[in-house]
mmCIF file of C-alpha atoms and ligand atoms in Angstrom:
data_model
loop_
_atom_site.group_PDB
_atom_site.id
_atom_site.type_symbol
_atom_site.label_atom_id
_atom_site.label_comp_id
_atom_site.label_asym_id
_atom_site.label_seq_id
_atom_site.Cartn_x
_atom_site.Cartn_y
_atom_site.Cartn_z
ATOM 1 C CA MET A 203 17.220 -50.272 16.456
ATOM 2 C CA THR A 204 13.419 -50.844 16.272
ATOM 3 C CA LYS A 205 11.593 -52.489 19.158
ATOM 4 C CA THR A 206 11.563 -55.928 17.545
ATOM 5 C CA GLU A 207 15.209 -55.820 16.511
ATOM 6 C CA THR A 208 17.530 -57.361 19.054
ATOM 7 C CA LYS A 209 21.251 -56.758 19.139
ATOM 8 C CA SER A 210 21.856 -60.163 17.533
ATOM 9 C CA THR A 211 19.455 -59.393 14.658
ATOM 10 C CA VAL A 212 21.354 -56.229 13.882
ATOM 11 C CA LEU A 213 24.696 -58.002 14.044
ATOM 12 C CA VAL A 214 23.534 -61.015 11.997
ATOM 13 C CA LYS A 215 22.221 -58.698 9.296
ATOM 14 C CA HIS A 216 25.432 -56.723 9.305
ATOM 15 C CA HIS A 217 27.529 -59.880 8.963
ATOM 16 C CA LEU A 218 25.299 -61.318 6.229
ATOM 17 C CA LYS A 219 25.747 -58.116 4.283
ATOM 18 C CA THR A 220 29.519 -58.256 4.736
ATOM 19 C CA LEU A 221 29.492 -61.897 3.639
ATOM 20 C CA LYS A 222 27.489 -60.872 0.529
ATOM 21 C CA LEU A 223 24.464 -63.043 1.271
ATOM 22 C CA PRO A 224 21.665 -60.635 0.280
ATOM 23 C CA THR A 225 18.785 -63.135 0.348
ATOM 24 C CA MET A 226 19.707 -64.435 3.800
ATOM 25 C CA HIS A 227 20.001 -60.787 4.850
ATOM 26 C CA SER A 228 16.502 -59.917 3.669
ATOM 27 C CA GLU A 229 14.836 -63.174 4.749
ATOM 28 C CA CYS A 230 16.509 -64.020 8.063
ATOM 29 C CA GLU A 231 13.919 -62.426 10.356
ATOM 30 C CA LYS A 232 10.923 -63.875 8.499
ATOM 31 C CA THR A 233 12.504 -67.327 8.346
ATOM 32 C CA ALA A 234 13.465 -67.217 12.039
ATOM 33 C CA ALA A 235 9.916 -66.200 12.975
ATOM 34 C CA ARG A 236 8.460 -69.020 10.870
ATOM 35 C CA ALA A 237 10.927 -71.508 12.347
ATOM 36 C CA ALA A 238 9.910 -70.474 15.880
ATOM 37 C CA LYS A 239 6.233 -70.866 14.991
ATOM 38 C CA ASP A 240 6.779 -74.296 13.381
ATOM 39 C CA ASN A 241 9.062 -75.443 16.170
ATOM 40 C CA LEU A 242 12.039 -75.973 13.838
ATOM 41 C CA ASP A 243 15.487 -76.287 15.337
ATOM 42 C CA HIS A 244 18.293 -73.848 14.581
ATOM 43 C CA LEU A 245 19.941 -75.966 11.936
ATOM 44 C CA ALA A 246 16.654 -76.446 10.050
ATOM 45 C CA CYS A 247 16.225 -72.671 10.082
ATOM 46 C CA LEU A 248 19.778 -72.176 8.819
ATOM 47 C CA LEU A 249 19.165 -74.790 6.115
ATOM 48 C CA ALA A 250 16.021 -72.981 4.911
ATOM 49 C CA LEU A 251 17.956 -69.720 4.707
ATOM 50 C CA CYS A 252 20.875 -71.319 2.814
ATOM 51 C CA GLU A 253 18.452 -72.827 0.323
ATOM 52 C CA LEU A 254 16.785 -69.468 -0.288
ATOM 53 C CA GLU A 255 20.188 -67.876 -0.918
ATOM 54 C CA LEU A 256 21.247 -70.657 -3.305
ATOM 55 C CA VAL A 257 18.039 -70.492 -5.365
ATOM 56 C CA ASP A 258 18.271 -66.724 -5.597
ATOM 57 C CA ARG A 259 21.962 -66.830 -6.429
ATOM 58 C CA GLU A 260 21.295 -69.219 -9.329
ATOM 59 C CA ARG A 261 18.487 -66.952 -10.574
ATOM 60 C CA ARG A 262 20.753 -63.892 -10.454
ATOM 61 C CA ALA A 263 23.549 -65.763 -12.243
ATOM 62 C CA ALA A 264 21.137 -66.917 -14.982
ATOM 63 C CA GLU A 265 19.960 -63.324 -15.447
ATOM 64 C CA ARG A 266 23.579 -62.181 -15.751
ATOM 65 C CA ARG A 267 24.370 -64.911 -18.290
ATOM 66 C CA LEU A 268 21.284 -64.049 -20.366
ATOM 67 C CA LYS A 269 22.252 -60.380 -20.390
ATOM 68 C CA ALA A 270 25.848 -61.176 -21.320
ATOM 69 C CA ALA A 271 24.692 -63.406 -24.205
ATOM 70 C CA ARG A 272 23.124 -60.333 -25.915
ATOM 71 C CA PHE A 273 20.282 -62.123 -27.619
ATOM 72 C CA PRO A 274 18.512 -59.891 -30.162
ATOM 73 C CA SER A 275 15.113 -60.886 -28.760
ATOM 74 C CA THR A 276 13.505 -63.270 -26.297
ATOM 75 C CA LYS A 277 12.522 -66.535 -27.973
ATOM 76 C CA THR A 278 11.588 -69.877 -26.460
ATOM 77 C CA LEU A 279 10.968 -73.331 -27.877
ATOM 78 C CA ASP A 280 7.438 -73.256 -26.439
ATOM 79 C CA GLU A 281 6.641 -70.418 -28.847
ATOM 80 C CA PHE A 282 7.977 -72.328 -31.845
ATOM 81 C CA ASP A 283 5.201 -73.793 -33.981
ATOM 82 C CA PHE A 284 6.704 -77.044 -35.274
ATOM 83 C CA ALA A 285 3.578 -77.766 -37.337
ATOM 84 C CA ALA A 286 4.278 -74.623 -39.381
ATOM 85 C CA GLN A 287 7.767 -75.879 -40.249
ATOM 86 C CA PRO A 288 7.427 -79.688 -40.559
ATOM 87 C CA SER A 289 10.864 -80.122 -42.129
ATOM 88 C CA ILE A 290 12.448 -79.173 -38.778
ATOM 89 C CA ASN A 291 13.339 -82.338 -36.892
ATOM 90 C CA LYS A 292 11.413 -81.740 -33.649
ATOM 91 C CA PRO A 293 12.825 -84.710 -31.662
ATOM 92 C CA LEU A 294 16.342 -83.519 -32.538
ATOM 93 C CA VAL A 295 15.518 -79.956 -31.415
ATOM 94 C CA LEU A 296 14.167 -81.248 -28.099
ATOM 95 C CA GLU A 297 17.283 -83.386 -27.631
ATOM 96 C CA LEU A 298 19.559 -80.419 -28.473
ATOM 97 C CA ALA A 299 17.692 -78.295 -25.913
ATOM 98 C CA LYS A 300 19.197 -80.520 -23.179
ATOM 99 C CA GLY A 301 22.607 -79.071 -24.099
ATOM 100 C CA ASP A 302 24.735 -82.266 -24.081
ATOM 101 C CA TRP A 303 26.051 -81.395 -27.555
ATOM 102 C CA ILE A 304 27.601 -78.249 -26.068
ATOM 103 C CA ASP A 305 29.412 -80.269 -23.398
ATOM 104 C CA LYS A 306 30.719 -82.476 -26.227
ATOM 105 C CA ARG A 307 31.836 -79.339 -28.118
ATOM 106 C CA GLU A 308 29.796 -80.236 -31.156
ATOM 107 C CA THR A 309 28.483 -77.853 -33.797
ATOM 108 C CA LEU A 310 24.917 -77.094 -34.824
ATOM 109 C CA LEU A 311 24.077 -75.764 -38.262
ATOM 110 C CA ILE A 312 20.591 -74.418 -38.944
ATOM 111 C CA VAL A 313 20.007 -74.062 -42.671
ATOM 112 C CA GLY A 314 17.001 -72.542 -44.410
ATOM 113 C CA ALA A 315 15.583 -69.642 -46.367
ATOM 114 C CA SER A 316 14.776 -66.293 -44.807
ATOM 115 C CA GLY A 317 11.905 -66.307 -42.307
ATOM 116 C CA THR A 318 11.916 -70.046 -41.631
ATOM 117 C CA GLY A 319 12.675 -69.619 -37.925
ATOM 118 C CA LYS A 320 16.467 -70.094 -37.873
ATOM 119 C CA THR A 321 17.166 -67.156 -35.566
ATOM 120 C CA HIS A 322 14.191 -68.129 -33.401
ATOM 121 C CA LEU A 323 15.484 -71.690 -32.951
ATOM 122 C CA ALA A 324 19.074 -70.540 -32.433
ATOM 123 C CA THR A 325 18.000 -68.037 -29.760
ATOM 124 C CA ALA A 326 15.704 -70.520 -28.035
ATOM 125 C CA LEU A 327 18.343 -73.282 -27.926
ATOM 126 C CA ALA A 328 21.079 -70.895 -26.792
ATOM 127 C CA THR A 329 18.755 -69.458 -24.114
ATOM 128 C CA ALA A 330 18.101 -72.976 -22.826
ATOM 129 C CA ALA A 331 21.879 -73.533 -22.666
ATOM 130 C CA CYS A 332 22.267 -70.270 -20.743
ATOM 131 C CA LEU A 333 19.611 -71.227 -18.216
ATOM 132 C CA GLN A 334 21.388 -74.550 -17.710
ATOM 133 C CA GLY A 335 24.505 -72.657 -16.598
ATOM 134 C CA ARG A 336 26.492 -72.339 -19.799
ATOM 135 C CA LYS A 337 28.146 -69.149 -21.040
ATOM 136 C CA VAL A 338 26.803 -68.058 -24.407
ATOM 137 C CA ARG A 339 27.481 -65.162 -26.764
ATOM 138 C CA PHE A 340 25.188 -64.394 -29.693
ATOM 139 C CA PHE A 341 26.464 -62.518 -32.771
ATOM 140 C CA ARG A 342 25.138 -61.688 -36.149
ATOM 141 C CA VAL A 343 28.041 -62.651 -38.413
ATOM 142 C CA THR A 344 28.352 -59.161 -39.926
ATOM 143 C CA GLU A 345 28.377 -57.647 -36.425
ATOM 144 C CA LEU A 346 31.044 -60.089 -35.256
ATOM 145 C CA ILE A 347 33.257 -59.365 -38.262
ATOM 146 C CA THR A 348 32.939 -55.610 -37.703
ATOM 147 C CA THR A 349 33.735 -56.059 -33.994
ATOM 148 C CA MET A 350 36.802 -58.162 -34.834
ATOM 149 C CA LEU A 351 38.048 -55.735 -37.497
ATOM 150 C CA GLU A 352 37.657 -52.814 -35.078
ATOM 151 C CA ALA A 353 39.436 -54.762 -32.336
ATOM 152 C CA ARG A 354 42.282 -55.531 -34.729
ATOM 153 C CA ASP A 355 42.653 -51.830 -35.604
ATOM 154 C CA GLU A 356 42.529 -50.854 -31.934
ATOM 155 C CA ARG A 357 44.955 -53.638 -31.002
ATOM 156 C CA THR A 358 42.415 -55.250 -28.676
ATOM 157 C CA LEU A 359 41.935 -58.404 -30.732
ATOM 158 C CA LEU A 360 43.739 -60.560 -28.178
ATOM 159 C CA ARG A 361 41.396 -59.386 -25.451
ATOM 160 C CA LEU A 362 38.354 -60.047 -27.645
ATOM 161 C CA ARG A 363 39.656 -63.504 -28.527
ATOM 162 C CA SER A 364 40.214 -64.404 -24.906
ATOM 163 C CA GLN A 365 36.688 -63.201 -24.052
ATOM 164 C CA LEU A 366 35.278 -65.361 -26.829
ATOM 165 C CA ALA A 367 37.379 -68.337 -25.744
ATOM 166 C CA LYS A 368 35.629 -68.286 -22.360
ATOM 167 C CA GLN A 369 32.215 -68.992 -23.901
ATOM 168 C CA HIS A 370 30.797 -72.500 -23.980
ATOM 169 C CA LEU A 371 28.689 -71.631 -27.016
ATOM 170 C CA ILE A 372 29.047 -68.943 -29.679
ATOM 171 C CA VAL A 373 26.093 -68.305 -31.961
ATOM 172 C CA LEU A 374 26.948 -67.068 -35.458
ATOM 173 C CA ASP A 375 23.650 -65.918 -36.886
ATOM 174 C CA GLU A 376 23.050 -65.176 -40.558
ATOM 175 C CA LEU A 377 26.175 -66.445 -42.214
ATOM 176 C CA GLY A 378 25.830 -65.664 -45.867
ATOM 177 C CA TYR A 379 23.582 -62.616 -45.930
ATOM 178 C CA VAL A 380 26.483 -60.299 -46.708
ATOM 179 C CA PRO A 381 29.774 -61.412 -48.273
ATOM 180 C CA ALA A 382 32.726 -60.852 -45.963
ATOM 181 C CA SER A 383 35.826 -58.883 -46.939
ATOM 182 C CA LYS A 384 39.058 -60.888 -47.239
ATOM 183 C CA ALA A 385 40.283 -59.675 -43.826
ATOM 184 C CA GLY A 386 36.824 -60.294 -42.341
ATOM 185 C CA ALA A 387 36.652 -63.838 -43.721
ATOM 186 C CA GLU A 388 40.111 -64.592 -42.314
ATOM 187 C CA LEU A 389 39.135 -63.361 -38.852
ATOM 188 C CA LEU A 390 35.944 -65.413 -38.995
ATOM 189 C CA PHE A 391 37.899 -68.469 -40.046
ATOM 190 C CA ASP A 392 40.294 -67.835 -37.176
ATOM 191 C CA LEU A 393 37.383 -67.925 -34.734
ATOM 192 C CA ILE A 394 36.007 -71.127 -36.271
ATOM 193 C CA GLY A 395 39.487 -72.649 -36.076
ATOM 194 C CA SER A 396 40.097 -71.747 -32.437
ATOM 195 C CA ALA A 397 36.611 -72.871 -31.374
ATOM 196 C CA TYR A 398 37.129 -76.240 -33.060
ATOM 197 C CA GLU A 399 36.986 -79.019 -30.433
ATOM 198 C CA ARG A 400 37.200 -76.446 -27.618
ATOM 199 C CA GLN A 401 33.830 -74.714 -27.818
ATOM 200 C CA SER A 402 30.498 -75.197 -29.530
ATOM 201 C CA LEU A 403 29.348 -73.096 -32.433
ATOM 202 C CA LEU A 404 25.771 -72.658 -33.575
ATOM 203 C CA VAL A 405 25.664 -71.298 -37.130
ATOM 204 C CA THR A 406 22.545 -70.241 -38.990
ATOM 205 C CA THR A 407 22.682 -69.725 -42.733
ATOM 206 C CA ASN A 408 20.474 -69.257 -45.748
ATOM 207 C CA LEU A 409 23.205 -70.622 -48.014
ATOM 208 C CA PRO A 410 23.611 -74.192 -49.225
ATOM 209 C CA PHE A 411 27.163 -75.407 -48.493
ATOM 210 C CA GLU A 412 28.195 -75.231 -52.159
ATOM 211 C CA ASN A 413 27.628 -71.457 -52.111
ATOM 212 C CA TRP A 414 29.726 -70.689 -49.029
ATOM 213 C CA THR A 415 32.698 -69.690 -51.179
ATOM 214 C CA GLU A 416 30.640 -66.668 -52.307
ATOM 215 C CA VAL A 417 30.646 -65.409 -48.719
ATOM 216 C CA LEU A 418 34.064 -66.447 -47.496
ATOM 217 C CA GLY A 419 35.839 -65.685 -50.753
ATOM 218 C CA SER A 420 38.637 -68.205 -50.980
ATOM 219 C CA GLU A 421 37.942 -71.852 -51.880
ATOM 220 C CA TRP A 422 40.644 -72.960 -49.483
ATOM 221 C CA LEU A 423 39.240 -70.979 -46.541
ATOM 222 C CA THR A 424 35.716 -72.210 -47.234
ATOM 223 C CA GLY A 425 36.863 -75.814 -47.460
ATOM 224 C CA ALA A 426 38.796 -75.554 -44.209
ATOM 225 C CA ALA A 427 35.909 -73.788 -42.426
ATOM 226 C CA LEU A 428 33.369 -76.379 -43.630
ATOM 227 C CA ASP A 429 35.698 -79.191 -42.668
ATOM 228 C CA ARG A 430 35.834 -77.961 -39.074
ATOM 229 C CA LEU A 431 32.177 -76.977 -38.818
ATOM 230 C CA THR A 432 30.798 -80.214 -40.200
ATOM 231 C CA HIS A 433 33.027 -82.488 -38.122
ATOM 232 C CA ARG A 434 30.765 -83.747 -35.310
ATOM 233 C CA CYS A 435 27.858 -81.524 -36.235
ATOM 234 C CA HIS A 436 24.083 -81.614 -36.102
ATOM 235 C CA ILE A 437 22.083 -80.127 -38.945
ATOM 236 C CA LEU A 438 18.581 -78.725 -38.761
ATOM 237 C CA GLU A 439 17.100 -77.948 -42.124
ATOM 238 C CA ALA A 440 14.018 -75.802 -42.701
ATOM 239 C CA ASN A 441 12.736 -76.392 -46.227
ATOM 240 C CA GLY A 442 9.367 -74.758 -45.676
ATOM 241 C CA GLU A 443 7.958 -71.386 -46.490
ATOM 242 C CA SER A 444 8.716 -68.235 -44.478
ATOM 243 C CA TYR A 445 6.655 -68.152 -41.263
ATOM 244 C CA ARG A 446 5.806 -64.496 -41.805
ATOM 245 C CA LEU A 447 4.544 -65.300 -45.298
ATOM 246 C CA GLN A 448 2.421 -68.184 -43.967
ATOM 247 C CA ASP A 449 1.106 -65.863 -41.275
ATOM 248 C CA ALA A 450 0.226 -63.164 -43.822
ATOM 249 C CA LYS A 451 -1.574 -65.736 -45.987
ATOM 250 C CA ARG A 452 -3.530 -67.048 -42.968
ATOM 251 C CA ARG A 453 -4.621 -63.523 -42.072
ATOM 252 C CA ARG A 454 -5.626 -62.777 -45.649
ATOM 253 C CA ARG A 455 -7.698 -66.002 -45.782
ATOM 254 C CA SER A 456 -9.453 -65.178 -42.522
ATOM 255 C CA ARG A 457 -10.207 -61.641 -43.765
ATOM 256 C CA ILE A 458 -11.754 -63.065 -46.945
ATOM 257 C CA LYS A 459 -13.933 -65.426 -44.874
ATOM 258 C CA GLU A 460 -15.253 -62.545 -42.700
HETATM 259 P P1 LIG B 621 15.060 -66.556 -40.012
HETATM 260 O O1 LIG B 621 16.109 -66.325 -38.995
HETATM 261 O O2 LIG B 621 15.041 -67.961 -40.561
HETATM 262 O O3 LIG B 621 15.070 -65.537 -41.121
HETATM 263 P P2 LIG B 621 13.306 -65.853 -37.841
HETATM 264 O O4 LIG B 621 13.667 -66.843 -36.798
HETATM 265 O O5 LIG B 621 13.838 -64.470 -37.679
HETATM 266 O O6 LIG B 621 13.643 -66.401 -39.302
HETATM 267 O O7 LIG B 621 11.709 -65.813 -37.939
HETATM 268 C C1 LIG B 621 10.986 -64.662 -38.363
HETATM 269 C C2 LIG B 621 9.833 -64.397 -37.388
HETATM 270 O O8 LIG B 621 8.882 -65.463 -37.454
HETATM 271 C C3 LIG B 621 10.279 -64.359 -35.929
HETATM 272 O O9 LIG B 621 9.498 -63.418 -35.238
HETATM 273 C C4 LIG B 621 10.011 -65.753 -35.419
HETATM 274 O O10 LIG B 621 9.758 -65.759 -34.022
HETATM 275 C C5 LIG B 621 8.795 -66.165 -36.214
HETATM 276 N N1 LIG B 621 8.786 -67.591 -36.536
HETATM 277 C C6 LIG B 621 9.447 -68.203 -37.532
HETATM 278 N N2 LIG B 621 9.166 -69.514 -37.589
HETATM 279 C C7 LIG B 621 8.295 -69.750 -36.572
HETATM 280 C C8 LIG B 621 7.617 -70.914 -36.084
HETATM 281 N N3 LIG B 621 7.746 -72.106 -36.684
HETATM 282 N N4 LIG B 621 6.809 -70.766 -35.008
HETATM 283 C C9 LIG B 621 6.631 -69.573 -34.431
HETATM 284 N N5 LIG B 621 7.238 -68.429 -34.824
HETATM 285 C C10 LIG B 621 8.061 -68.506 -35.883
HETATM 286 MG MG1 LIG B 622 17.577 -64.890 -38.964
#
């Protein structure tokens, strides 16, 4: 015990640790000292400590949710240059960022050519949902299919499905880049089917709807998948040029000017 530590300080800190209140544990002496200086009563001091713990707890939970979502990179809407992609409906994006569509278990499709910011928007919107307290899991479609096929072979598919069923939002990025095998397409369809009206899906794709059969194989499966995905869905369409290409052109122009 140091000179300034009384018996009650030691005991309070011990109990706070046992009760798993780490912020109250680390802040209790400082807050008590400040309360004494400002003439606050005991309950006001306790209130300040509870608030610190709650704020910190929410921050830790948000960090955990972000980690669990496994985003490929950090992207925010603030970094998205809407002027560079005028076909993207900005008011709709800002509305979607509030997350109500996820509570209503609706779907979001982001359609556009490579480099038009689909993954950026998907990550930014899903990150916003995460920070608002929702559970999110991000997959590239090929990665998800591989994971599901492996789980099926290892007989852990049920476990994987129940993990996925706990998410409020599942992001399926890059549908259409690589055609799925028959078994892969069936597993993907299974996920789309079980998420229907229970969870939200955010799908990004470079493929117009009429070409989805090329990826999913069967006409029937594609029809059924589209039917579920487009029921109560929002669509963001990027018709513009690739952002990287625009960026390269801008740089080239500024080099020529120099
Ligand atoms: P896509 O998924 O459509 O192929 P990405 O989202 O991966 O495209 O975008 C490619 C790169 O360009 C990323 O680094 C992304 O952050 C950036 N980017 C794309 N569009 C924009 C935009 N409108 N504003 C800012 N950055 C953008
Ligand atoms: Mg992408």
